[in-house]
mmCIF file of C-alpha atoms in Angstrom:
data_model
loop_
_atom_site.group_PDB
_atom_site.id
_atom_site.type_symbol
_atom_site.label_atom_id
_atom_site.label_comp_id
_atom_site.label_asym_id
_atom_site.label_seq_id
_atom_site.Cartn_x
_atom_site.Cartn_y
_atom_site.Cartn_z
ATOM 1 C CA MET A 1372 -50.936 -90.809 -63.295
ATOM 2 C CA LYS A 1373 -47.542 -89.954 -61.800
ATOM 3 C CA ARG A 1374 -48.772 -86.425 -61.199
ATOM 4 C CA SER A 1375 -51.797 -87.747 -59.281
ATOM 5 C CA ILE A 1376 -49.583 -90.025 -57.161
ATOM 6 C CA PHE A 1377 -47.287 -87.104 -56.396
ATOM 7 C CA ILE A 1378 -50.209 -84.909 -55.304
ATOM 8 C CA ILE A 1379 -51.680 -87.678 -53.153
ATOM 9 C CA THR A 1380 -48.263 -88.342 -51.566
ATOM 10 C CA LEU A 1381 -47.786 -84.637 -50.888
ATOM 11 C CA LEU A 1382 -51.203 -84.383 -49.270
ATOM 12 C CA LEU A 1383 -50.547 -87.438 -47.100
ATOM 13 C CA THR A 1384 -47.196 -85.990 -46.023
ATOM 14 C CA VAL A 1385 -48.837 -82.706 -45.042
ATOM 15 C CA LEU A 1386 -51.542 -84.556 -43.125
ATOM 16 C CA ILE A 1387 -48.970 -86.688 -41.292
ATOM 17 C CA LEU A 1388 -46.881 -83.632 -40.367
ATOM 18 C CA PHE A 1389 -49.985 -81.834 -39.200
ATOM 19 C CA ALA A 1390 -51.052 -84.834 -37.106
ATOM 20 C CA GLN A 1391 -47.539 -85.110 -35.666
ATOM 21 C CA ALA A 1392 -47.586 -81.422 -34.740
ATOM 22 C CA GLU A 1393 -50.906 -81.865 -32.983
ATOM 23 C CA ALA A 1394 -49.564 -84.922 -31.176
ATOM 24 C CA ASP A 1395 -46.460 -83.029 -30.068
ATOM 25 C CA GLN A 1396 -48.632 -80.199 -28.820
ATOM 26 C CA GLU A 1397 -50.798 -82.632 -26.878
ATOM 27 C CA VAL A 1398 -47.684 -84.200 -25.340
ATOM 28 C CA GLU A 1399 -46.370 -80.766 -24.396
ATOM 29 C CA GLU A 1400 -49.680 -79.847 -22.783
ATOM 30 C CA ALA A 1401 -49.751 -83.159 -20.945
ATOM 31 C CA MET A 1402 -46.210 -82.566 -19.718
ATOM 32 C CA GLN A 1403 -47.165 -79.120 -18.454
ATOM 33 C CA GLU A 1404 -50.206 -80.482 -16.633
ATOM 34 C CA LEU A 1405 -48.128 -83.260 -15.111
ATOM 35 C CA GLU A 1406 -45.469 -80.828 -13.949
ATOM 36 C CA GLU A 1407 -48.146 -78.758 -12.211
ATOM 37 C CA GLU A 1408 -49.498 -81.901 -10.563
ATOM 38 C CA MET A 1409 -46.001 -82.897 -9.486
ATOM 39 C CA GLN A 1410 -45.547 -79.509 -7.863
ATOM 40 C CA GLU A 1411 -48.716 -80.129 -5.879
ATOM 41 C CA VAL A 1412 -47.362 -83.538 -4.890
ATOM 42 C CA ARG A 1413 -44.136 -81.930 -3.673
ATOM 43 C CA VAL A 1414 -46.173 -79.584 -1.492
ATOM 44 C CA GLU A 1415 -47.991 -82.555 0.000
ATOM 45 C CA MET A 1416 -44.688 -84.354 0.457
ATOM 46 C CA GLU A 1417 -43.474 -81.549 2.725
ATOM 47 C CA LYS A 1418 -46.296 -82.393 5.103
ATOM 48 C CA VAL A 1419 -45.215 -86.037 5.425
ATOM 49 C CA SER A 1420 -41.485 -85.617 4.877
ATOM 50 C CA ASP A 1421 -40.759 -86.900 8.369
ATOM 51 C CA SER A 1422 -42.820 -90.051 7.957
ATOM 52 C CA GLY A 1423 -40.327 -91.915 5.779
ATOM 53 C CA GLU A 1424 -43.134 -93.224 3.567
ATOM 54 C CA ILE A 1425 -42.343 -94.497 0.099
ATOM 55 C CA ILE A 1426 -44.239 -92.766 -2.700
ATOM 56 C CA VAL A 1427 -44.762 -93.773 -6.335
ATOM 57 C CA ARG A 1428 -43.694 -91.185 -8.881
ATOM 58 C CA THR A 1429 -44.888 -91.510 -12.478
ATOM 59 C CA THR A 1430 -43.379 -89.209 -15.085
ATOM 60 C CA THR A 1431 -44.156 -88.637 -18.722
ATOM 61 C CA ARG A 1432 -41.000 -88.303 -20.724
ATOM 62 C CA GLY A 1433 -41.761 -86.222 -23.767
ATOM 63 C CA SER A 1434 -39.382 -85.212 -26.504
ATOM 64 C CA GLY A 1435 -37.662 -81.862 -26.685
ATOM 65 C CA ARG A 1436 -36.686 -81.569 -23.044
ATOM 66 C CA ALA A 1437 -33.228 -81.542 -21.506
ATOM 67 C CA TYR A 1438 -32.711 -84.318 -18.987
ATOM 68 C CA MET A 1439 -30.164 -84.635 -16.158
ATOM 69 C CA GLY A 1440 -31.469 -87.501 -14.034
ATOM 70 C CA VAL A 1441 -31.142 -86.006 -10.553
ATOM 71 C CA TYR A 1442 -33.451 -85.780 -7.572
ATOM 72 C CA ALA A 1443 -32.749 -82.443 -5.906
ATOM 73 C CA ALA A 1444 -34.205 -80.212 -3.208
ATOM 74 C CA ASP A 1445 -33.681 -76.797 -1.676
ATOM 75 C CA LEU A 1446 -30.616 -76.642 0.550
ATOM 76 C CA SER A 1447 -31.424 -76.498 4.253
ATOM 77 C CA ILE A 1448 -29.256 -74.741 6.801
ATOM 78 C CA SER A 1449 -28.511 -77.942 8.705
ATOM 79 C CA LYS A 1450 -27.639 -79.781 5.483
ATOM 80 C CA ALA A 1451 -25.281 -76.987 4.452
ATOM 81 C CA GLN A 1452 -23.628 -77.160 7.872
ATOM 82 C CA ASP A 1453 -23.262 -80.941 7.601
ATOM 83 C CA LEU A 1454 -21.540 -80.510 4.224
ATOM 84 C CA ASN A 1455 -19.393 -77.577 5.447
ATOM 85 C CA TYR A 1456 -20.917 -75.335 2.801
ATOM 86 C CA SER A 1457 -21.072 -71.602 3.491
ATOM 87 C CA GLY A 1458 -22.314 -70.373 0.115
ATOM 88 C CA GLU A 1459 -25.405 -68.233 -0.300
ATOM 89 C CA TYR A 1460 -27.146 -70.367 -2.925
ATOM 90 C CA GLY A 1461 -27.356 -73.906 -4.247
ATOM 91 C CA ILE A 1462 -29.553 -77.011 -4.278
ATOM 92 C CA VAL A 1463 -28.599 -80.404 -2.903
ATOM 93 C CA ILE A 1464 -28.667 -83.566 -5.029
ATOM 94 C CA ASN A 1465 -30.297 -86.356 -3.042
ATOM 95 C CA ARG A 1466 -30.201 -89.198 -5.581
ATOM 96 C CA ILE A 1467 -29.062 -90.040 -9.091
ATOM 97 C CA SER A 1468 -31.206 -91.962 -11.614
ATOM 98 C CA SER A 1469 -29.741 -95.060 -13.204
ATOM 99 C CA ASN A 1470 -28.480 -94.829 -16.790
ATOM 100 C CA SER A 1471 -28.843 -91.048 -16.739
ATOM 101 C CA PRO A 1472 -26.515 -88.232 -17.867
ATOM 102 C CA ALA A 1473 -25.944 -87.395 -14.186
ATOM 103 C CA GLN A 1474 -24.662 -90.911 -13.580
ATOM 104 C CA LYS A 1475 -22.506 -90.776 -16.723
ATOM 105 C CA TYR A 1476 -20.820 -87.555 -15.559
ATOM 106 C CA ASN A 1477 -20.317 -88.911 -12.021
ATOM 107 C CA LEU A 1478 -22.648 -86.591 -10.155
ATOM 108 C CA MET A 1479 -23.199 -87.853 -6.602
ATOM 109 C CA SER A 1480 -25.623 -87.691 -3.719
ATOM 110 C CA ASN A 1481 -24.881 -84.726 -1.422
ATOM 111 C CA ASP A 1482 -23.352 -82.766 -4.285
ATOM 112 C CA ILE A 1483 -24.461 -79.142 -4.082
ATOM 113 C CA LEU A 1484 -25.325 -77.826 -7.529
ATOM 114 C CA MET A 1485 -24.346 -74.163 -7.393
ATOM 115 C CA ARG A 1486 -24.581 -73.026 -11.010
ATOM 116 C CA ILE A 1487 -25.528 -74.187 -14.484
ATOM 117 C CA ASP A 1488 -23.345 -72.008 -16.695
ATOM 118 C CA ASN A 1489 -23.878 -68.559 -15.130
ATOM 119 C CA HIS A 1490 -27.298 -69.368 -13.679
ATOM 120 C CA GLU A 1491 -27.183 -69.453 -9.870
ATOM 121 C CA MET A 1492 -29.384 -72.121 -8.290
ATOM 122 C CA LYS A 1493 -31.285 -69.997 -5.765
ATOM 123 C CA ASN A 1494 -33.721 -72.843 -5.073
ATOM 124 C CA TYR A 1495 -35.355 -75.868 -6.693
ATOM 125 C CA LYS A 1496 -37.801 -73.732 -8.661
ATOM 126 C CA THR A 1497 -34.876 -71.863 -10.196
ATOM 127 C CA PHE A 1498 -33.339 -75.205 -11.205
ATOM 128 C CA VAL A 1499 -36.551 -76.307 -12.964
ATOM 129 C CA ARG A 1500 -36.860 -72.974 -14.765
ATOM 130 C CA VAL A 1501 -33.231 -72.953 -15.918
ATOM 131 C CA LEU A 1502 -33.388 -76.590 -17.054
ATOM 132 C CA ARG A 1503 -36.326 -75.756 -19.321
ATOM 133 C CA GLY A 1504 -34.090 -73.319 -21.169
ATOM 134 C CA TYR A 1505 -31.819 -76.112 -22.420
ATOM 135 C CA SER A 1506 -32.352 -78.698 -25.133
ATOM 136 C CA PRO A 1507 -31.284 -82.362 -25.367
ATOM 137 C CA GLY A 1508 -27.684 -82.638 -26.531
ATOM 138 C CA GLU A 1509 -26.829 -79.095 -25.452
ATOM 139 C CA GLU A 1510 -23.718 -78.642 -23.331
ATOM 140 C CA ALA A 1511 -23.338 -76.631 -20.135
ATOM 141 C CA MET A 1512 -20.826 -76.031 -17.371
ATOM 142 C CA LEU A 1513 -21.954 -77.289 -13.955
ATOM 143 C CA THR A 1514 -20.406 -75.832 -10.804
ATOM 144 C CA ILE A 1515 -20.582 -78.368 -7.988
ATOM 145 C CA PHE A 1516 -19.562 -78.131 -4.325
ATOM 146 C CA ARG A 1517 -18.177 -81.457 -3.163
ATOM 147 C CA GLY A 1518 -15.804 -82.419 -0.385
ATOM 148 C CA GLY A 1519 -15.140 -78.869 0.737
ATOM 149 C CA LYS A 1520 -14.287 -77.404 -2.666
ATOM 150 C CA GLU A 1521 -15.884 -76.252 -5.901
ATOM 151 C CA ILE A 1522 -15.456 -78.344 -9.024
ATOM 152 C CA GLN A 1523 -16.623 -77.740 -12.580
ATOM 153 C CA ILE A 1524 -18.028 -80.392 -14.873
ATOM 154 C CA ASP A 1525 -18.578 -80.155 -18.633
ATOM 155 C CA PHE A 1526 -22.047 -81.620 -18.883
ATOM 156 C CA LYS A 1527 -24.166 -82.692 -21.861
ATOM 157 C CA PHE A 1528 -27.908 -82.911 -21.359
ATOM 158 C CA GLY A 1529 -29.713 -86.038 -22.431
ATOM 159 C CA SER A 1530 -33.228 -86.543 -23.760
ATOM 160 C CA VAL A 1531 -36.016 -87.896 -21.647
ATOM 161 C CA GLY A 1532 -37.548 -89.831 -24.548
ATOM 162 C CA THR A 1533 -41.236 -90.585 -24.934
ATOM 163 C CA SER A 1534 -41.735 -93.508 -22.557
ATOM 164 C CA PHE A 1535 -43.470 -93.747 -19.214
ATOM 165 C CA GLU A 1536 -41.542 -94.594 -16.092
ATOM 166 C CA THR A 1537 -42.604 -95.431 -12.574
ATOM 167 C CA GLU A 1538 -40.082 -95.059 -9.752
ATOM 168 C CA TYR A 1539 -40.174 -95.532 -6.028
ATOM 169 C CA PHE A 1540 -38.456 -93.054 -3.767
ATOM 170 C CA ASP A 1541 -38.459 -91.821 -0.200
ATOM 171 C CA THR A 1542 -39.942 -88.433 0.598
ATOM 172 C CA SER A 1543 -36.472 -87.249 1.615
ATOM 173 C CA ASP A 1544 -35.520 -87.167 -2.087
ATOM 174 C CA TYR A 1545 -37.663 -84.071 -2.480
ATOM 175 C CA ALA A 1546 -37.781 -82.886 1.131
ATOM 176 C CA ASP A 1547 -37.920 -79.103 1.086
ATOM 177 C CA ASN A 1548 -36.135 -77.738 4.133
ATOM 178 C CA SER A 1549 -35.386 -74.359 2.604
ATOM 179 C CA LYS A 1550 -37.291 -72.646 5.386
ATOM 180 C CA GLU A 1551 -35.409 -74.403 8.188
ATOM 181 C CA THR A 1552 -34.558 -71.866 10.834
ATOM 182 C CA GLY A 1553 -31.807 -73.477 12.883
ATOM 183 C CA ARG A 1554 -31.402 -75.540 16.025
ATOM 184 C CA GLY A 1555 -30.915 -72.782 18.582
ATOM 185 C CA GLY A 1556 -28.003 -71.073 20.283
ATOM 186 C CA PHE A 1557 -27.000 -68.498 22.869
ATOM 187 C CA GLY A 1558 -25.334 -65.131 23.077
ATOM 188 C CA TRP A 1559 -24.368 -62.043 24.999
ATOM 189 C CA THR A 1560 -26.970 -59.435 24.164
ATOM 190 C CA PRO A 1561 -26.236 -56.004 25.681
ATOM 191 C CA GLN A 1562 -29.386 -53.939 25.839
ATOM 192 C CA ILE A 1563 -30.529 -50.328 26.010
ATOM 193 C CA TYR A 1564 -33.589 -50.143 28.259
ATOM 194 C CA GLN A 1565 -35.611 -46.921 28.453
ATOM 195 C CA PRO A 1566 -37.900 -46.877 31.502
ATOM 196 C CA ASP A 1567 -39.354 -43.785 33.123
ATOM 197 C CA MET A 1568 -36.655 -42.634 35.559
ATOM 198 C CA ASP A 1569 -38.575 -39.791 37.250
ATOM 199 C CA ASP A 1570 -39.239 -41.671 40.518
ATOM 200 C CA ILE A 1571 -35.665 -42.965 40.737
ATOM 201 C CA ASN A 1572 -34.275 -39.514 40.072
ATOM 202 C CA HIS A 1573 -36.515 -38.092 42.807
ATOM 203 C CA ILE A 1574 -34.588 -40.263 45.310
ATOM 204 C CA MET A 1575 -31.287 -39.249 43.730
ATOM 205 C CA GLU A 1576 -32.087 -35.569 44.252
ATOM 206 C CA GLU A 1577 -33.451 -36.126 47.783
ATOM 207 C CA PHE A 1578 -30.049 -37.431 48.855
ATOM 208 C CA GLY A 1579 -28.161 -34.770 46.943
ATOM 209 C CA PHE A 1580 -26.955 -36.815 43.972
ATOM 210 C CA SER A 1581 -27.136 -35.956 40.264
ATOM 211 C CA LYS A 1582 -29.865 -37.525 38.167
ATOM 212 C CA ILE A 1583 -29.474 -40.712 36.130
ATOM 213 C CA ASP A 1584 -29.564 -40.042 32.406
ATOM 214 C CA ASP A 1585 -33.052 -41.001 31.215
ATOM 215 C CA ASN A 1586 -31.911 -41.716 27.638
ATOM 216 C CA GLY A 1587 -31.624 -45.360 28.632
ATOM 217 C CA LEU A 1588 -29.894 -47.837 30.925
ATOM 218 C CA PHE A 1589 -27.128 -49.963 29.421
ATOM 219 C CA MET A 1590 -27.836 -53.504 30.598
ATOM 220 C CA HIS A 1591 -25.840 -56.680 30.152
ATOM 221 C CA GLY A 1592 -27.735 -59.761 29.073
ATOM 222 C CA LEU A 1593 -27.470 -63.468 28.370
ATOM 223 C CA HIS A 1594 -30.044 -65.168 26.185
ATOM 224 C CA GLY A 1595 -30.331 -68.675 24.772
ATOM 225 C CA ASN A 1596 -32.905 -70.942 23.180
ATOM 226 C CA PHE A 1597 -33.382 -74.312 21.477
ATOM 227 C CA HIS A 1598 -35.694 -75.648 18.781
ATOM 228 C CA VAL A 1599 -38.812 -77.429 20.065
ATOM 229 C CA GLY A 1600 -40.510 -78.014 16.687
ATOM 230 C CA LYS A 1601 -42.544 -76.161 14.072
ATOM 231 C CA LYS A 1602 -39.931 -73.348 14.070
ATOM 232 C CA PHE A 1603 -40.692 -72.529 17.721
ATOM 233 C CA TYR A 1604 -37.833 -71.917 20.159
ATOM 234 C CA LEU A 1605 -37.957 -72.182 23.929
ATOM 235 C CA GLY A 1606 -35.332 -70.374 25.956
ATOM 236 C CA GLY A 1607 -34.446 -68.105 28.813
ATOM 237 C CA SER A 1608 -32.766 -64.779 29.488
ATOM 238 C CA TYR A 1609 -31.166 -62.834 32.308
ATOM 239 C CA TYR A 1610 -30.475 -59.069 32.120
ATOM 240 C CA TRP A 1611 -28.930 -56.797 34.708
ATOM 241 C CA TYR A 1612 -27.951 -53.162 35.050
ATOM 242 C CA PRO A 1613 -24.461 -52.942 36.571
ATOM 243 C CA GLU A 1614 -24.653 -51.317 39.962
ATOM 244 C CA LEU A 1615 -24.621 -47.515 39.938
ATOM 245 C CA SER A 1616 -22.669 -46.212 42.946
ATOM 246 C CA ARG A 1617 -22.269 -42.613 44.046
ATOM 247 C CA SER A 1618 -20.980 -41.003 47.232
ATOM 248 C CA ARG A 1619 -20.714 -37.558 48.809
ATOM 249 C CA ASN A 1620 -19.884 -35.896 52.100
ATOM 250 C CA TYR A 1621 -22.827 -34.777 54.212
ATOM 251 C CA VAL A 1622 -23.199 -32.882 57.504
ATOM 252 C CA THR A 1623 -26.239 -33.802 59.607
ATOM 253 C CA PRO A 1624 -28.380 -31.115 61.280
ATOM 254 C CA ASP A 1625 -26.541 -32.025 64.485
ATOM 255 C CA GLY A 1626 -23.253 -31.056 62.853
ATOM 256 C CA ILE A 1627 -21.922 -34.609 62.456
ATOM 257 C CA TYR A 1628 -19.789 -35.219 59.391
ATOM 258 C CA THR A 1629 -20.877 -38.294 57.426
ATOM 259 C CA THR A 1630 -20.350 -40.018 54.104
ATOM 260 C CA ARG A 1631 -23.420 -40.850 52.090
ATOM 261 C CA LYS A 1632 -23.335 -43.651 49.529
ATOM 262 C CA LEU A 1633 -26.141 -44.494 47.124
ATOM 263 C CA ARG A 1634 -26.358 -47.647 45.020
ATOM 264 C CA TYR A 1635 -28.985 -48.447 42.380
ATOM 265 C CA TRP A 1636 -29.476 -51.556 40.301
ATOM 266 C CA THR A 1637 -32.200 -53.356 38.395
ATOM 267 C CA LYS A 1638 -32.473 -56.785 36.778
ATOM 268 C CA TYR A 1639 -34.968 -59.108 35.158
ATOM 269 C CA TRP A 1640 -35.106 -62.717 34.053
ATOM 270 C CA GLY A 1641 -37.621 -65.040 32.466
ATOM 271 C CA VAL A 1642 -38.627 -67.793 30.052
ATOM 272 C CA SER A 1643 -38.921 -66.980 26.356
ATOM 273 C CA LEU A 1644 -40.812 -68.399 23.390
ATOM 274 C CA ASP A 1645 -39.976 -67.370 19.823
ATOM 275 C CA ARG A 1646 -41.131 -68.219 16.295
ATOM 276 C CA ARG A 1647 -38.506 -67.841 13.561
ATOM 277 C CA PHE A 1648 -38.916 -67.003 9.880
ATOM 278 C CA ARG A 1649 -36.167 -67.567 7.317
ATOM 279 C CA LEU A 1650 -36.013 -64.629 4.916
ATOM 280 C CA ALA A 1651 -32.791 -65.591 3.096
ATOM 281 C CA SER A 1652 -29.880 -67.963 3.549
ATOM 282 C CA TRP A 1653 -28.088 -65.222 5.516
ATOM 283 C CA LEU A 1654 -31.081 -63.582 7.190
ATOM 284 C CA THR A 1655 -33.595 -64.931 9.707
ATOM 285 C CA SER A 1656 -36.105 -63.050 11.829
ATOM 286 C CA SER A 1657 -38.145 -64.009 14.883
ATOM 287 C CA ILE A 1658 -41.077 -62.789 16.912
ATOM 288 C CA GLY A 1659 -41.610 -63.795 20.502
ATOM 289 C CA PHE A 1660 -41.974 -62.807 24.133
ATOM 290 C CA THR A 1661 -40.432 -63.290 27.559
ATOM 291 C CA VAL A 1662 -42.431 -63.825 30.746
ATOM 292 C CA GLY A 1663 -40.641 -63.452 34.049
ATOM 293 C CA LYS A 1664 -39.812 -61.297 37.033
ATOM 294 C CA SER A 1665 -37.851 -58.100 37.655
ATOM 295 C CA GLU A 1666 -36.794 -55.987 40.599
ATOM 296 C CA SER A 1667 -35.297 -52.569 41.218
ATOM 297 C CA MET A 1668 -33.305 -51.661 44.303
ATOM 298 C CA ILE A 1669 -32.011 -48.426 45.844
ATOM 299 C CA LYS A 1670 -29.734 -48.630 48.867
ATOM 300 C CA VAL A 1671 -28.464 -45.588 50.767
ATOM 301 C CA THR A 1672 -25.939 -45.797 53.573
ATOM 302 C CA GLN A 1673 -24.805 -42.978 55.820
ATOM 303 C CA THR A 1674 -21.655 -43.441 57.912
ATOM 304 C CA SER A 1675 -20.269 -41.037 60.471
ATOM 305 C CA SER A 1676 -16.634 -40.100 60.099
ATOM 306 C CA GLN A 1677 -16.379 -40.503 63.893
ATOM 307 C CA ALA A 1678 -17.130 -44.204 63.580
ATOM 308 C CA GLY A 1679 -13.451 -44.712 62.973
ATOM 309 C CA ASP A 1680 -12.758 -43.502 66.550
ATOM 310 C CA VAL A 1681 -14.599 -46.448 68.080
ATOM 311 C CA THR A 1682 -12.242 -48.910 69.783
ATOM 312 C CA TRP A 1683 -12.609 -52.153 71.669
ATOM 313 C CA GLU A 1684 -12.342 -50.279 74.914
ATOM 314 C CA ASN A 1685 -15.003 -47.629 74.149
ATOM 315 C CA ILE A 1686 -17.371 -49.697 72.005
ATOM 316 C CA SER A 1687 -20.307 -48.962 74.314
ATOM 317 C CA GLU A 1688 -19.755 -45.243 73.992
ATOM 318 C CA GLY A 1689 -19.380 -45.681 70.239
ATOM 319 C CA MET A 1690 -22.966 -46.886 70.127
ATOM 320 C CA ASP A 1691 -24.001 -43.379 71.065
ATOM 321 C CA LEU A 1692 -22.393 -41.889 67.965
ATOM 322 C CA ASN A 1693 -25.049 -40.377 65.728
ATOM 323 C CA GLY A 1694 -25.191 -40.356 61.920
ATOM 324 C CA ASN A 1695 -24.856 -44.095 61.091
ATOM 325 C CA ASN A 1696 -27.841 -45.444 59.198
ATOM 326 C CA GLN A 1697 -29.004 -47.134 56.020
ATOM 327 C CA ILE A 1698 -32.202 -47.633 54.037
ATOM 328 C CA GLU A 1699 -33.142 -49.987 51.230
ATOM 329 C CA LEU A 1700 -35.975 -49.384 48.780
ATOM 330 C CA LYS A 1701 -37.195 -52.277 46.665
ATOM 331 C CA LYS A 1702 -39.889 -52.826 44.036
ATOM 332 C CA GLU A 1703 -40.738 -56.070 42.214
ATOM 333 C CA TYR A 1704 -42.670 -56.759 39.013
ATOM 334 C CA ILE A 1705 -44.071 -59.504 36.831
ATOM 335 C CA ILE A 1706 -42.900 -58.726 33.288
ATOM 336 C CA PHE A 1707 -44.163 -59.441 29.799
ATOM 337 C CA HIS A 1708 -41.649 -58.541 27.110
ATOM 338 C CA PRO A 1709 -42.752 -58.900 23.427
ATOM 339 C CA ARG A 1710 -39.780 -58.779 21.039
ATOM 340 C CA LEU A 1711 -38.739 -58.763 17.367
ATOM 341 C CA ALA A 1712 -35.276 -60.044 16.449
ATOM 342 C CA THR A 1713 -33.096 -60.425 13.357
ATOM 343 C CA TYR A 1714 -30.184 -62.849 12.889
ATOM 344 C CA ILE A 1715 -27.552 -61.867 10.313
ATOM 345 C CA LYS A 1716 -25.150 -64.606 9.238
ATOM 346 C CA ILE A 1717 -21.410 -63.975 9.602
ATOM 347 C CA LEU A 1718 -20.169 -67.578 9.778
ATOM 348 C CA ASP A 1719 -21.957 -70.924 9.961
ATOM 349 C CA TRP A 1720 -21.725 -70.810 13.772
ATOM 350 C CA LEU A 1721 -21.775 -67.043 14.295
ATOM 351 C CA ARG A 1722 -24.467 -64.448 13.717
ATOM 352 C CA ILE A 1723 -25.233 -60.915 14.784
ATOM 353 C CA ARG A 1724 -28.506 -60.717 16.670
ATOM 354 C CA ALA A 1725 -30.402 -57.427 16.795
ATOM 355 C CA GLU A 1726 -33.616 -57.044 18.774
ATOM 356 C CA ALA A 1727 -36.267 -54.464 19.603
ATOM 357 C CA GLY A 1728 -39.031 -54.886 22.153
ATOM 358 C CA TYR A 1729 -41.247 -53.237 24.726
ATOM 359 C CA MET A 1730 -41.112 -54.100 28.406
ATOM 360 C CA LEU A 1731 -44.405 -54.294 30.283
ATOM 361 C CA GLY A 1732 -44.193 -54.553 34.062
ATOM 362 C CA TYR A 1733 -46.958 -55.288 36.560
ATOM 363 C CA SER A 1734 -46.394 -54.818 40.288
ATOM 364 C CA TRP A 1735 -48.739 -56.692 42.605
ATOM 365 C CA HIS A 1736 -47.627 -54.378 45.425
ATOM 366 C CA SER A 1737 -48.454 -50.690 45.211
ATOM 367 C CA GLY A 1738 -45.522 -48.453 46.106
ATOM 368 C CA TRP A 1739 -42.077 -49.435 47.349
ATOM 369 C CA SER A 1740 -41.135 -51.688 50.237
ATOM 370 C CA ALA A 1741 -38.424 -50.391 52.560
ATOM 371 C CA LYS A 1742 -35.959 -51.671 55.101
ATOM 372 C CA MET A 1743 -34.188 -49.396 57.551
ATOM 373 C CA MET A 1744 -31.603 -51.163 59.665
ATOM 374 C CA ASP A 1745 -33.527 -54.251 60.871
ATOM 375 C CA ARG A 1746 -37.055 -52.852 60.377
ATOM 376 C CA SER A 1747 -39.065 -53.629 57.219
ATOM 377 C CA PHE A 1748 -42.120 -51.609 56.224
ATOM 378 C CA ASP A 1749 -44.036 -50.199 53.265
ATOM 379 C CA MET A 1750 -42.843 -46.737 52.280
ATOM 380 C CA GLU A 1751 -45.790 -44.426 52.884
ATOM 381 C CA ASP A 1752 -47.007 -42.367 49.905
ATOM 382 C CA SER A 1753 -44.410 -43.968 47.600
ATOM 383 C CA PRO A 1754 -45.354 -44.062 43.902
ATOM 384 C CA ASN A 1755 -46.309 -47.175 41.949
ATOM 385 C CA THR A 1756 -43.277 -46.731 39.707
ATOM 386 C CA SER A 1757 -43.684 -48.001 36.152
ATOM 387 C CA TYR A 1758 -41.282 -50.561 34.674
ATOM 388 C CA ASN A 1759 -42.544 -50.087 31.119
ATOM 389 C CA GLY A 1760 -40.111 -49.034 28.414
ATOM 390 C CA LEU A 1761 -38.569 -49.701 25.010
ATOM 391 C CA THR A 1762 -35.625 -52.100 24.694
ATOM 392 C CA PHE A 1763 -32.945 -52.356 22.007
ATOM 393 C CA SER A 1764 -30.146 -54.892 21.893
ATOM 394 C CA ILE A 1765 -27.440 -56.121 19.532
ATOM 395 C CA GLY A 1766 -24.718 -58.681 20.082
ATOM 396 C CA PRO A 1767 -23.014 -61.887 18.929
ATOM 397 C CA TRP A 1768 -24.992 -65.121 18.678
ATOM 398 C CA LEU A 1769 -23.281 -68.508 18.771
ATOM 399 C CA GLY A 1770 -24.933 -71.452 17.057
ATOM 400 C CA PHE A 1771 -28.135 -71.036 15.103
#
């Protein structure tokens, strides 16, 4: 009889353990499904994160999982700036659950969780993955950034239990701003511009001057923009080539000694629109274009050395002196300048901006316009000089 009772008890124990194992497996599967659904909810929350709506969150708390009791999100650039944090990784704690391990160990809102033991918190997904590697009751070292300095906390994970809990929270608790691309800024952006210089150099040679190096013009530039929403940035730019000035002595066919001076300059300006993409906490890229206007100018003056002999008394005779003249050549364009840029973080307020683009110029007036003394005219047989060319620039960028 005792033997039969023992066998029956043993069988019942095995059946109970088996049923418990199946129940635990079902709970684990349910937890996994719920986590996947919660991830979908977080994606939807990003779409309404600016609405301030209150959302109901229901979680299944199954056994065997480490529990902290924090609401966290990826760390945005603006949030890091507000907290004076310049690190390359971390997630921000937005809220602490009541009666949780996080509350017990005095974690706070706006704490930046940098590491759990040696695991760097690259983003919220990293946090979830690392947390799954711990068990209830296990201890870990948390590295927190708070109040301008790093602190370390000996932390013991709790257990989430097996109950159901419904909480109310604002979408900002899980707002994912990890792809925030900054508010805008401005900078000095010196540029190498490579147009076709053949027509300009034709004029240089005609007046007896050496050619301009066609490897590229070194232009100064100022560029700025500001965020207008959806990671788009509206701005403006102004670029100019510092005036090239050359001079030489020249004797006219009439034997008059003169001094010839030639000046050349070009500039462009316009309105820009860019779309930024955050690639890493220290690296952001953008694609955009500038639409505006440009002009190129060549001015040649020729002054007789005898002009210095003109006095108040012989000014009428001085008008008869030959060899004094000047001519201006001018060409204008409408420009379209598509560009690719990269911003590399140095400090929170300072970046290095590198850009490559291609300038496209359209002139509504064929050839060059000219002005000789007080007479303006179109230069006959002048070429429709192209303004197209590659551009490269690199310089400091203030703000972001």
